[in-house]
Amino acid sequence: FLARLSKDVRMQVDVSENPKDIVALLPRYDVLVLNNCTEMTKLFDKQQQQTIRDWYRKGNCIVALHAALVRQTKWKWFNKLAGCDFNSDSEYLEARVVVDRKNKNHPTVRGHGLSFNYKADWTNHDRTVTGLPGFKVLLRVDESTYEPVREGFIKRGGKAMGKDHPIAWLHENEGGRFFYTELGHDVRSLNTKFGRQHIVEAIKWAAGKRSKKRKP
């Protein structure tokens, strides 16, 4: 799905599953999309982590999908950038999504009203990012409209987030831009009119005016 976005984002899109490729080629790019890559301290060594930090601090951008916020607490810098980590999740279910009124005109969420129903597997994070310095929440999910913790996680002490359950947000800090969305674990959650808009506009927002030759 992501590899087919180059025409929509009007940028060159390259895909790799090799950490050495990603880090070696990173200086050529403006946006790094982290597609469900859990526990990145097992993917990137200390030097590679530093390369990503230095690259981000030069004004570059990270777009993180769903499980990219799973078991990242050992990478202190990224955990602070993301704002939270994984606790549990739901089954793939329809739920009511609520647009933050302050950010209703952001291109990643614009045009769908202040609330709408949507299907995804919804992640419960270990804390909310609401109110954290530099963070802007775009979307929340209404936990009263679905079962927020699936059975497997209930048995392991998984917890819902309650009334304040952000599912998409922005973080601008250290000169770079960060975007996270809970969508994308199941490709069905992106392969819709809203899902395509959400991820395409996220990449465009992340790239911003960084370069005339934008490459995610």
mmCIF file with all atom_site columns, C-alpha atoms in Angstrom:
data_model
loop_
_atom_site.group_PDB
_atom_site.id
_atom_site.type_symbol
_atom_site.label_atom_id
_atom_site.label_alt_id
_atom_site.label_comp_id
_atom_site.label_asym_id
_atom_site.label_entity_id
_atom_site.label_seq_id
_atom_site.pdbx_PDB_ins_code
_atom_site.Cartn_x
_atom_site.Cartn_y
_atom_site.Cartn_z
_atom_site.occupancy
_atom_site.B_iso_or_equiv
_atom_site.pdbx_formal_charge
_atom_site.auth_seq_id
_atom_site.auth_comp_id
_atom_site.auth_asym_id
_atom_site.auth_atom_id
_atom_site.pdbx_PDB_model_num
ATOM 1   C CA . PHE A 1 1   ? 0.000   0.000   0.000  1.00 0.00 ? 1   PHE A CA 1
ATOM 2   C CA . LEU A 1 2   ? 2.675   2.526   1.020  1.00 0.00 ? 2   LEU A CA 1
ATOM 3   C CA . ALA A 1 3   ? 4.824   1.731   -1.997 1.00 0.00 ? 3   ALA A CA 1
ATOM 4   C CA . ARG A 1 4   ? 1.947   2.801   -4.267 1.00 0.00 ? 4   ARG A CA 1
ATOM 5   C CA . LEU A 1 5   ? 1.653   6.270   -2.734 1.00 0.00 ? 5   LEU A CA 1
ATOM 6   C CA . SER A 1 6   ? 4.355   7.996   -4.775 1.00 0.00 ? 6   SER A CA 1
ATOM 7   C CA . LYS A 1 7   ? 1.861   9.371   -7.304 1.00 0.00 ? 7   LYS A CA 1
ATOM 8   C CA . ASP A 1 8   ? -0.466  10.670  -4.564 1.00 0.00 ? 8   ASP A CA 1
ATOM 9   C CA . VAL A 1 9   ? 2.232   12.351  -2.488 1.00 0.00 ? 9   VAL A CA 1
ATOM 10  C CA . ARG A 1 10  ? 4.150   13.472  -5.603 1.00 0.00 ? 10  ARG A CA 1
ATOM 11  C CA . MET A 1 11  ? 7.377   12.235  -4.088 1.00 0.00 ? 11  MET A CA 1
ATOM 12  C CA . GLN A 1 12  ? 9.725   9.371   -4.649 1.00 0.00 ? 12  GLN A CA 1
ATOM 13  C CA . VAL A 1 13  ? 8.825   6.487   -2.324 1.00 0.00 ? 13  VAL A CA 1
ATOM 14  C CA . ASP A 1 14  ? 11.352  3.757   -1.558 1.00 0.00 ? 14  ASP A CA 1
ATOM 15  C CA . VAL A 1 15  ? 10.816  0.765   0.732  1.00 0.00 ? 15  VAL A CA 1
ATOM 16  C CA . SER A 1 16  ? 13.357  -1.221  2.721  1.00 0.00 ? 16  SER A CA 1
ATOM 17  C CA . GLU A 1 17  ? 13.274  -3.790  5.527  1.00 0.00 ? 17  GLU A CA 1
ATOM 18  C CA . ASN A 1 18  ? 17.034  -3.596  6.080  1.00 0.00 ? 18  ASN A CA 1
ATOM 19  C CA . PRO A 1 19  ? 18.073  -1.223  8.908  1.00 0.00 ? 19  PRO A CA 1
ATOM 20  C CA . LYS A 1 20  ? 21.488  -0.759  7.314  1.00 0.00 ? 20  LYS A CA 1
ATOM 21  C CA . ASP A 1 21  ? 19.874  0.453   4.079  1.00 0.00 ? 21  ASP A CA 1
ATOM 22  C CA . ILE A 1 22  ? 17.575  2.835   5.878  1.00 0.00 ? 22  ILE A CA 1
ATOM 23  C CA . VAL A 1 23  ? 20.303  4.506   7.892  1.00 0.00 ? 23  VAL A CA 1
ATOM 24  C CA . ALA A 1 24  ? 22.884  4.561   5.095  1.00 0.00 ? 24  ALA A CA 1
ATOM 25  C CA . LEU A 1 25  ? 20.464  6.239   2.684  1.00 0.00 ? 25  LEU A CA 1
ATOM 26  C CA . LEU A 1 26  ? 18.613  8.440   5.172  1.00 0.00 ? 26  LEU A CA 1
ATOM 27  C CA . PRO A 1 27  ? 20.470  11.696  4.335  1.00 0.00 ? 27  PRO A CA 1
ATOM 28  C CA . ARG A 1 28  ? 18.885  11.610  0.855  1.00 0.00 ? 28  ARG A CA 1
ATOM 29  C CA . TYR A 1 29  ? 15.349  11.724  2.264  1.00 0.00 ? 29  TYR A CA 1
ATOM 30  C CA . ASP A 1 30  ? 13.054  14.187  4.018  1.00 0.00 ? 30  ASP A CA 1
ATOM 31  C CA . VAL A 1 31  ? 10.529  11.744  5.542  1.00 0.00 ? 31  VAL A CA 1
ATOM 32  C CA . LEU A 1 32  ? 11.026  8.403   7.281  1.00 0.00 ? 32  LEU A CA 1
ATOM 33  C CA . VAL A 1 33  ? 7.856   6.279   7.487  1.00 0.00 ? 33  VAL A CA 1
ATOM 34  C CA . LEU A 1 34  ? 8.046   3.701   10.278 1.00 0.00 ? 34  LEU A CA 1
ATOM 35  C CA . ASN A 1 35  ? 5.574   1.036   9.217  1.00 0.00 ? 35  ASN A CA 1
ATOM 36  C CA . ASN A 1 36  ? 4.661   -1.054  12.261 1.00 0.00 ? 36  ASN A CA 1
ATOM 37  C CA . CYS A 1 37  ? 8.280   -1.643  13.278 1.00 0.00 ? 37  CYS A CA 1
ATOM 38  C CA . THR A 1 38  ? 8.165   -2.681  16.933 1.00 0.00 ? 38  THR A CA 1
ATOM 39  C CA . GLU A 1 39  ? 11.021  -2.615  19.473 1.00 0.00 ? 39  GLU A CA 1
ATOM 40  C CA . MET A 1 40  ? 13.403  -0.650  17.307 1.00 0.00 ? 40  MET A CA 1
ATOM 41  C CA . THR A 1 41  ? 16.325  -1.070  19.709 1.00 0.00 ? 41  THR A CA 1
ATOM 42  C CA . LYS A 1 42  ? 16.486  -4.585  18.259 1.00 0.00 ? 42  LYS A CA 1
ATOM 43  C CA . LEU A 1 43  ? 16.508  -3.174  14.717 1.00 0.00 ? 43  LEU A CA 1
ATOM 44  C CA . PHE A 1 44  ? 18.869  -0.214  15.080 1.00 0.00 ? 44  PHE A CA 1
ATOM 45  C CA . ASP A 1 45  ? 22.119  -0.277  17.010 1.00 0.00 ? 45  ASP A CA 1
ATOM 46  C CA . LYS A 1 46  ? 23.303  2.738   19.045 1.00 0.00 ? 46  LYS A CA 1
ATOM 47  C CA . GLN A 1 47  ? 25.107  4.326   16.101 1.00 0.00 ? 47  GLN A CA 1
ATOM 48  C CA . GLN A 1 48  ? 22.085  3.904   13.820 1.00 0.00 ? 48  GLN A CA 1
ATOM 49  C CA . GLN A 1 49  ? 19.806  5.389   16.470 1.00 0.00 ? 49  GLN A CA 1
ATOM 50  C CA . GLN A 1 50  ? 22.118  8.404   16.717 1.00 0.00 ? 50  GLN A CA 1
ATOM 51  C CA . THR A 1 51  ? 22.071  8.772   12.926 1.00 0.00 ? 51  THR A CA 1
ATOM 52  C CA . ILE A 1 52  ? 18.272  8.943   12.972 1.00 0.00 ? 52  ILE A CA 1
ATOM 53  C CA . ARG A 1 53  ? 18.287  11.482  15.821 1.00 0.00 ? 53  ARG A CA 1
ATOM 54  C CA . ASP A 1 54  ? 20.824  13.693  14.076 1.00 0.00 ? 54  ASP A CA 1
ATOM 55  C CA . TRP A 1 55  ? 18.917  13.472  10.791 1.00 0.00 ? 55  TRP A CA 1
ATOM 56  C CA . TYR A 1 56  ? 15.616  14.396  12.488 1.00 0.00 ? 56  TYR A CA 1
ATOM 57  C CA . ARG A 1 57  ? 17.203  17.365  14.262 1.00 0.00 ? 57  ARG A CA 1
ATOM 58  C CA . LYS A 1 58  ? 18.254  18.803  10.895 1.00 0.00 ? 58  LYS A CA 1
ATOM 59  C CA . GLY A 1 59  ? 14.587  19.500  10.145 1.00 0.00 ? 59  GLY A CA 1
ATOM 60  C CA . ASN A 1 60  ? 13.512  16.137  8.783  1.00 0.00 ? 60  ASN A CA 1
ATOM 61  C CA . CYS A 1 61  ? 10.375  14.191  9.605  1.00 0.00 ? 61  CYS A CA 1
ATOM 62  C CA . ILE A 1 62  ? 9.064   10.878  10.924 1.00 0.00 ? 62  ILE A CA 1
ATOM 63  C CA . VAL A 1 63  ? 5.650   9.359   10.193 1.00 0.00 ? 63  VAL A CA 1
ATOM 64  C CA . ALA A 1 64  ? 4.861   6.412   12.485 1.00 0.00 ? 64  ALA A CA 1
ATOM 65  C CA . LEU A 1 65  ? 2.088   3.879   11.936 1.00 0.00 ? 65  LEU A CA 1
ATOM 66  C CA . HIS A 1 66  ? 0.290   1.822   14.584 1.00 0.00 ? 66  HIS A CA 1
ATOM 67  C CA . ALA A 1 67  ? 2.796   -0.667  16.056 1.00 0.00 ? 67  ALA A CA 1
ATOM 68  C CA . ALA A 1 68  ? 5.708   1.749   15.627 1.00 0.00 ? 68  ALA A CA 1
ATOM 69  C CA . LEU A 1 69  ? 4.770   2.754   19.182 1.00 0.00 ? 69  LEU A CA 1
ATOM 70  C CA . VAL A 1 70  ? 5.078   -0.779  20.583 1.00 0.00 ? 70  VAL A CA 1
ATOM 71  C CA . ARG A 1 71  ? 7.895   -1.598  23.036 1.00 0.00 ? 71  ARG A CA 1
ATOM 72  C CA . GLN A 1 72  ? 9.958   1.521   22.324 1.00 0.00 ? 72  GLN A CA 1
ATOM 73  C CA . THR A 1 73  ? 10.631  2.574   25.934 1.00 0.00 ? 73  THR A CA 1
ATOM 74  C CA . LYS A 1 74  ? 14.279  1.435   25.767 1.00 0.00 ? 74  LYS A CA 1
ATOM 75  C CA . TRP A 1 75  ? 14.930  4.049   23.067 1.00 0.00 ? 75  TRP A CA 1
ATOM 76  C CA . LYS A 1 76  ? 14.485  7.064   25.341 1.00 0.00 ? 76  LYS A CA 1
ATOM 77  C CA . TRP A 1 77  ? 14.714  9.689   22.602 1.00 0.00 ? 77  TRP A CA 1
ATOM 78  C CA . PHE A 1 78  ? 12.077  8.076   20.393 1.00 0.00 ? 78  PHE A CA 1
ATOM 79  C CA . ASN A 1 79  ? 9.787   7.340   23.328 1.00 0.00 ? 79  ASN A CA 1
ATOM 80  C CA . LYS A 1 80  ? 9.872   11.045  24.251 1.00 0.00 ? 80  LYS A CA 1
ATOM 81  C CA . LEU A 1 81  ? 9.306   12.012  20.608 1.00 0.00 ? 81  LEU A CA 1
ATOM 82  C CA . ALA A 1 82  ? 6.281   9.707   20.340 1.00 0.00 ? 82  ALA A CA 1
ATOM 83  C CA . GLY A 1 83  ? 4.912   10.673  23.751 1.00 0.00 ? 83  GLY A CA 1
ATOM 84  C CA . CYS A 1 84  ? 3.748   7.231   24.864 1.00 0.00 ? 84  CYS A CA 1
ATOM 85  C CA . ASP A 1 85  ? 4.041   3.498   24.317 1.00 0.00 ? 85  ASP A CA 1
ATOM 86  C CA . PHE A 1 86  ? 1.822   0.424   23.926 1.00 0.00 ? 86  PHE A CA 1
ATOM 87  C CA . ASN A 1 87  ? -0.432  -1.099  26.574 1.00 0.00 ? 87  ASN A CA 1
ATOM 88  C CA . SER A 1 88  ? -2.965  -3.229  24.689 1.00 0.00 ? 88  SER A CA 1
ATOM 89  C CA . ASP A 1 89  ? -5.344  -3.098  21.753 1.00 0.00 ? 89  ASP A CA 1
ATOM 90  C CA . SER A 1 90  ? -8.779  -4.083  20.496 1.00 0.00 ? 90  SER A CA 1
ATOM 91  C CA . GLU A 1 91  ? -10.007 -6.419  17.813 1.00 0.00 ? 91  GLU A CA 1
ATOM 92  C CA . TYR A 1 92  ? -10.622 -4.924  14.354 1.00 0.00 ? 92  TYR A CA 1
ATOM 93  C CA . LEU A 1 93  ? -13.833 -3.041  15.177 1.00 0.00 ? 93  LEU A CA 1
ATOM 94  C CA . GLU A 1 94  ? -15.970 -0.119  14.110 1.00 0.00 ? 94  GLU A CA 1
ATOM 95  C CA . ALA A 1 95  ? -15.876 2.827   16.502 1.00 0.00 ? 95  ALA A CA 1
ATOM 96  C CA . ARG A 1 96  ? -16.773 6.500   16.645 1.00 0.00 ? 96  ARG A CA 1
ATOM 97  C CA . VAL A 1 97  ? -13.826 8.755   15.831 1.00 0.00 ? 97  VAL A CA 1
ATOM 98  C CA . VAL A 1 98  ? -13.885 12.348  17.091 1.00 0.00 ? 98  VAL A CA 1
ATOM 99  C CA . VAL A 1 99  ? -11.933 15.163  15.427 1.00 0.00 ? 99  VAL A CA 1
ATOM 100 C CA . ASP A 1 100 ? -10.253 17.643  17.776 1.00 0.00 ? 100 ASP A CA 1
ATOM 101 C CA . ARG A 1 101 ? -12.056 20.946  17.206 1.00 0.00 ? 101 ARG A CA 1
ATOM 102 C CA . LYS A 1 102 ? -8.868  22.994  17.434 1.00 0.00 ? 102 LYS A CA 1
ATOM 103 C CA . ASN A 1 103 ? -7.309  20.988  14.608 1.00 0.00 ? 103 ASN A CA 1
ATOM 104 C CA . LYS A 1 104 ? -10.360 20.189  12.477 1.00 0.00 ? 104 LYS A CA 1
ATOM 105 C CA . ASN A 1 105 ? -8.859  21.955  9.457  1.00 0.00 ? 105 ASN A CA 1
ATOM 106 C CA . HIS A 1 106 ? -5.640  19.984  9.428  1.00 0.00 ? 106 HIS A CA 1
ATOM 107 C CA . PRO A 1 107 ? -5.375  18.301  5.999  1.00 0.00 ? 107 PRO A CA 1
ATOM 108 C CA . THR A 1 108 ? -5.050  14.811  7.528  1.00 0.00 ? 108 THR A CA 1
ATOM 109 C CA . VAL A 1 109 ? -8.572  14.988  9.011  1.00 0.00 ? 109 VAL A CA 1
ATOM 110 C CA . ARG A 1 110 ? -10.358 17.801  7.156  1.00 0.00 ? 110 ARG A CA 1
ATOM 111 C CA . GLY A 1 111 ? -13.630 17.244  5.325  1.00 0.00 ? 111 GLY A CA 1
ATOM 112 C CA . HIS A 1 112 ? -15.199 14.404  7.314  1.00 0.00 ? 112 HIS A CA 1
ATOM 113 C CA . GLY A 1 113 ? -17.118 16.300  9.977  1.00 0.00 ? 113 GLY A CA 1
ATOM 114 C CA . LEU A 1 114 ? -16.374 16.409  13.681 1.00 0.00 ? 114 LEU A CA 1
ATOM 115 C CA . SER A 1 115 ? -17.110 12.705  14.160 1.00 0.00 ? 115 SER A CA 1
ATOM 116 C CA . PHE A 1 116 ? -17.558 9.611   12.028 1.00 0.00 ? 116 PHE A CA 1
ATOM 117 C CA . ASN A 1 117 ? -17.520 5.838   12.340 1.00 0.00 ? 117 ASN A CA 1
ATOM 118 C CA . TYR A 1 118 ? -14.412 3.966   11.290 1.00 0.00 ? 118 TYR A CA 1
ATOM 119 C CA . LYS A 1 119 ? -12.943 0.450   11.477 1.00 0.00 ? 119 LYS A CA 1
ATOM 120 C CA . ALA A 1 120 ? -9.488  -0.366  12.820 1.00 0.00 ? 120 ALA A CA 1
ATOM 121 C CA . ASP A 1 121 ? -7.782  -2.243  15.620 1.00 0.00 ? 121 ASP A CA 1
ATOM 122 C CA . TRP A 1 122 ? -7.440  0.484   18.228 1.00 0.00 ? 122 TRP A CA 1
ATOM 123 C CA . THR A 1 123 ? -4.324  0.768   20.395 1.00 0.00 ? 123 THR A CA 1
ATOM 124 C CA . ASN A 1 124 ? -4.417  1.601   24.097 1.00 0.00 ? 124 ASN A CA 1
ATOM 125 C CA . HIS A 1 125 ? -1.315  3.568   25.051 1.00 0.00 ? 125 HIS A CA 1
ATOM 126 C CA . ASP A 1 126 ? 0.378   3.705   28.443 1.00 0.00 ? 126 ASP A CA 1
ATOM 127 C CA . ARG A 1 127 ? -0.534  7.380   28.762 1.00 0.00 ? 127 ARG A CA 1
ATOM 128 C CA . THR A 1 128 ? -2.281  10.148  26.834 1.00 0.00 ? 128 THR A CA 1
ATOM 129 C CA . VAL A 1 129 ? -0.307  12.732  24.874 1.00 0.00 ? 129 VAL A CA 1
ATOM 130 C CA . THR A 1 130 ? -2.959  15.395  25.463 1.00 0.00 ? 130 THR A CA 1
ATOM 131 C CA . GLY A 1 131 ? -1.345  18.474  26.951 1.00 0.00 ? 131 GLY A CA 1
ATOM 132 C CA . LEU A 1 132 ? 2.254   17.427  26.378 1.00 0.00 ? 132 LEU A CA 1
ATOM 133 C CA . PRO A 1 133 ? 4.443   20.345  25.184 1.00 0.00 ? 133 PRO A CA 1
ATOM 134 C CA . GLY A 1 134 ? 4.643   20.530  21.389 1.00 0.00 ? 134 GLY A CA 1
ATOM 135 C CA . PHE A 1 135 ? 1.894   17.923  20.811 1.00 0.00 ? 135 PHE A CA 1
ATOM 136 C CA . LYS A 1 136 ? -1.371  18.462  18.934 1.00 0.00 ? 136 LYS A CA 1
ATOM 137 C CA . VAL A 1 137 ? -4.047  15.772  19.035 1.00 0.00 ? 137 VAL A CA 1
ATOM 138 C CA . LEU A 1 138 ? -5.934  15.375  15.759 1.00 0.00 ? 138 LEU A CA 1
ATOM 139 C CA . LEU A 1 139 ? -8.253  12.448  16.475 1.00 0.00 ? 139 LEU A CA 1
ATOM 140 C CA . ARG A 1 140 ? -9.654  10.550  19.442 1.00 0.00 ? 140 ARG A CA 1
ATOM 141 C CA . VAL A 1 141 ? -11.708 7.368   19.577 1.00 0.00 ? 141 VAL A CA 1
ATOM 142 C CA . ASP A 1 142 ? -14.854 7.054   21.687 1.00 0.00 ? 142 ASP A CA 1
ATOM 143 C CA . GLU A 1 143 ? -14.320 3.925   23.788 1.00 0.00 ? 143 GLU A CA 1
ATOM 144 C CA . SER A 1 144 ? -18.037 3.727   24.616 1.00 0.00 ? 144 SER A CA 1
ATOM 145 C CA . THR A 1 145 ? -18.712 2.689   21.001 1.00 0.00 ? 145 THR A CA 1
ATOM 146 C CA . TYR A 1 146 ? -16.567 -0.483  20.963 1.00 0.00 ? 146 TYR A CA 1
ATOM 147 C CA . GLU A 1 147 ? -14.780 -2.962  23.241 1.00 0.00 ? 147 GLU A CA 1
ATOM 148 C CA . PRO A 1 148 ? -11.352 -1.320  23.736 1.00 0.00 ? 148 PRO A CA 1
ATOM 149 C CA . VAL A 1 149 ? -9.370  -4.281  25.105 1.00 0.00 ? 149 VAL A CA 1
ATOM 150 C CA . ARG A 1 150 ? -9.458  -7.636  23.353 1.00 0.00 ? 150 ARG A CA 1
ATOM 151 C CA . GLU A 1 151 ? -9.694  -10.827 25.383 1.00 0.00 ? 151 GLU A CA 1
ATOM 152 C CA . GLY A 1 152 ? -6.021  -11.779 25.125 1.00 0.00 ? 152 GLY A CA 1
ATOM 153 C CA . PHE A 1 153 ? -4.943  -8.490  26.691 1.00 0.00 ? 153 PHE A CA 1
ATOM 154 C CA . ILE A 1 154 ? -7.664  -8.491  29.359 1.00 0.00 ? 154 ILE A CA 1
ATOM 155 C CA . LYS A 1 155 ? -6.093  -11.678 30.728 1.00 0.00 ? 155 LYS A CA 1
ATOM 156 C CA . ARG A 1 156 ? -2.698  -9.920  30.814 1.00 0.00 ? 156 ARG A CA 1
ATOM 157 C CA . GLY A 1 157 ? -3.932  -6.812  32.589 1.00 0.00 ? 157 GLY A CA 1
ATOM 158 C CA . GLY A 1 158 ? -4.451  -4.619  29.519 1.00 0.00 ? 158 GLY A CA 1
ATOM 159 C CA . LYS A 1 159 ? -6.255  -1.356  30.218 1.00 0.00 ? 159 LYS A CA 1
ATOM 160 C CA . ALA A 1 160 ? -8.461  0.971   28.210 1.00 0.00 ? 160 ALA A CA 1
ATOM 161 C CA . MET A 1 161 ? -7.578  4.672   28.159 1.00 0.00 ? 161 MET A CA 1
ATOM 162 C CA . GLY A 1 162 ? -10.991 6.075   29.022 1.00 0.00 ? 162 GLY A CA 1
ATOM 163 C CA . LYS A 1 163 ? -12.520 9.343   27.823 1.00 0.00 ? 163 LYS A CA 1
ATOM 164 C CA . ASP A 1 164 ? -9.260  10.799  26.493 1.00 0.00 ? 164 ASP A CA 1
ATOM 165 C CA . HIS A 1 165 ? -8.001  8.283   23.921 1.00 0.00 ? 165 HIS A CA 1
ATOM 166 C CA . PRO A 1 166 ? -5.932  10.046  21.212 1.00 0.00 ? 166 PRO A CA 1
ATOM 167 C CA . ILE A 1 167 ? -5.389  8.030   18.034 1.00 0.00 ? 167 ILE A CA 1
ATOM 168 C CA . ALA A 1 168 ? -3.561  10.532  15.795 1.00 0.00 ? 168 ALA A CA 1
ATOM 169 C CA . TRP A 1 169 ? -1.315  13.434  16.725 1.00 0.00 ? 169 TRP A CA 1
ATOM 170 C CA . LEU A 1 170 ? 1.531   15.758  15.726 1.00 0.00 ? 170 LEU A CA 1
ATOM 171 C CA . HIS A 1 171 ? 4.708   16.657  17.586 1.00 0.00 ? 171 HIS A CA 1
ATOM 172 C CA . GLU A 1 172 ? 7.068   19.394  16.465 1.00 0.00 ? 172 GLU A CA 1
ATOM 173 C CA . ASN A 1 173 ? 10.355  19.599  18.384 1.00 0.00 ? 173 ASN A CA 1
ATOM 174 C CA . GLU A 1 174 ? 14.136  19.771  17.957 1.00 0.00 ? 174 GLU A CA 1
ATOM 175 C CA . GLY A 1 175 ? 13.615  21.220  14.470 1.00 0.00 ? 175 GLY A CA 1
ATOM 176 C CA . GLY A 1 176 ? 11.762  18.185  13.110 1.00 0.00 ? 176 GLY A CA 1
ATOM 177 C CA . ARG A 1 177 ? 8.176   17.018  12.645 1.00 0.00 ? 177 ARG A CA 1
ATOM 178 C CA . PHE A 1 178 ? 6.593   13.814  13.966 1.00 0.00 ? 178 PHE A CA 1
ATOM 179 C CA . PHE A 1 179 ? 3.205   12.329  13.036 1.00 0.00 ? 179 PHE A CA 1
ATOM 180 C CA . TYR A 1 180 ? 1.566   9.248   14.541 1.00 0.00 ? 180 TYR A CA 1
ATOM 181 C CA . THR A 1 181 ? -1.619  7.397   13.680 1.00 0.00 ? 181 THR A CA 1
ATOM 182 C CA . GLU A 1 182 ? -3.118  4.231   15.130 1.00 0.00 ? 182 GLU A CA 1
ATOM 183 C CA . LEU A 1 183 ? -4.348  3.306   11.652 1.00 0.00 ? 183 LEU A CA 1
ATOM 184 C CA . GLY A 1 184 ? -2.324  0.971   9.476  1.00 0.00 ? 184 GLY A CA 1
ATOM 185 C CA . HIS A 1 185 ? -1.902  -2.289  11.383 1.00 0.00 ? 185 HIS A CA 1
ATOM 186 C CA . ASP A 1 186 ? -4.530  -3.828  9.138  1.00 0.00 ? 186 ASP A CA 1
ATOM 187 C CA . VAL A 1 187 ? -4.230  -2.399  5.619  1.00 0.00 ? 187 VAL A CA 1
ATOM 188 C CA . ARG A 1 188 ? -8.029  -2.198  5.492  1.00 0.00 ? 188 ARG A CA 1
ATOM 189 C CA . SER A 1 189 ? -7.840  0.754   7.893  1.00 0.00 ? 189 SER A CA 1
ATOM 190 C CA . LEU A 1 190 ? -5.838  2.736   5.336  1.00 0.00 ? 190 LEU A CA 1
ATOM 191 C CA . ASN A 1 191 ? -7.384  1.483   2.117  1.00 0.00 ? 191 ASN A CA 1
ATOM 192 C CA . THR A 1 192 ? -10.417 3.803   2.299  1.00 0.00 ? 192 THR A CA 1
ATOM 193 C CA . LYS A 1 193 ? -11.063 7.346   1.142  1.00 0.00 ? 193 LYS A CA 1
ATOM 194 C CA . PHE A 1 194 ? -10.334 8.708   4.626  1.00 0.00 ? 194 PHE A CA 1
ATOM 195 C CA . GLY A 1 195 ? -7.416  6.343   5.239  1.00 0.00 ? 195 GLY A CA 1
ATOM 196 C CA . ARG A 1 196 ? -5.646  7.337   2.022  1.00 0.00 ? 196 ARG A CA 1
ATOM 197 C CA . GLN A 1 197 ? -6.197  11.039  2.726  1.00 0.00 ? 197 GLN A CA 1
ATOM 198 C CA . HIS A 1 198 ? -4.984  10.579  6.296  1.00 0.00 ? 198 HIS A CA 1
ATOM 199 C CA . ILE A 1 199 ? -1.642  8.980   5.411  1.00 0.00 ? 199 ILE A CA 1
ATOM 200 C CA . VAL A 1 200 ? -0.967  10.933  2.193  1.00 0.00 ? 200 VAL A CA 1
ATOM 201 C CA . GLU A 1 201 ? -1.589  14.280  3.883  1.00 0.00 ? 201 GLU A CA 1
ATOM 202 C CA . ALA A 1 202 ? 0.467   13.157  6.879  1.00 0.00 ? 202 ALA A CA 1
ATOM 203 C CA . ILE A 1 203 ? 3.478   12.591  4.652  1.00 0.00 ? 203 ILE A CA 1
ATOM 204 C CA . LYS A 1 204 ? 2.916   15.897  2.861  1.00 0.00 ? 204 LYS A CA 1
ATOM 205 C CA . TRP A 1 205 ? 2.579   17.728  6.182  1.00 0.00 ? 205 TRP A CA 1
ATOM 206 C CA . ALA A 1 206 ? 5.711   16.059  7.494  1.00 0.00 ? 206 ALA A CA 1
ATOM 207 C CA . ALA A 1 207 ? 7.722   17.061  4.420  1.00 0.00 ? 207 ALA A CA 1
ATOM 208 C CA . GLY A 1 208 ? 6.340   20.592  4.570  1.00 0.00 ? 208 GLY A CA 1
ATOM 209 C CA . LYS A 1 209 ? 8.637   23.026  2.763  1.00 0.00 ? 209 LYS A CA 1
ATOM 210 C CA . ARG A 1 210 ? 11.746  21.047  3.690  1.00 0.00 ? 210 ARG A CA 1
ATOM 211 C CA . SER A 1 211 ? 12.857  20.413  0.132  1.00 0.00 ? 211 SER A CA 1
ATOM 212 C CA . LYS A 1 212 ? 11.795  20.832  -3.476 1.00 0.00 ? 212 LYS A CA 1
ATOM 213 C CA . LYS A 1 213 ? 12.907  17.245  -4.070 1.00 0.00 ? 213 LYS A CA 1
ATOM 214 C CA . ARG A 1 214 ? 10.831  15.521  -1.438 1.00 0.00 ? 214 ARG A CA 1
ATOM 215 C CA . LYS A 1 215 ? 11.423  11.859  -0.766 1.00 0.00 ? 215 LYS A CA 1
ATOM 216 C CA . PRO A 1 216 ? 9.635   9.805   1.904  1.00 0.00 ? 216 PRO A CA 1
#
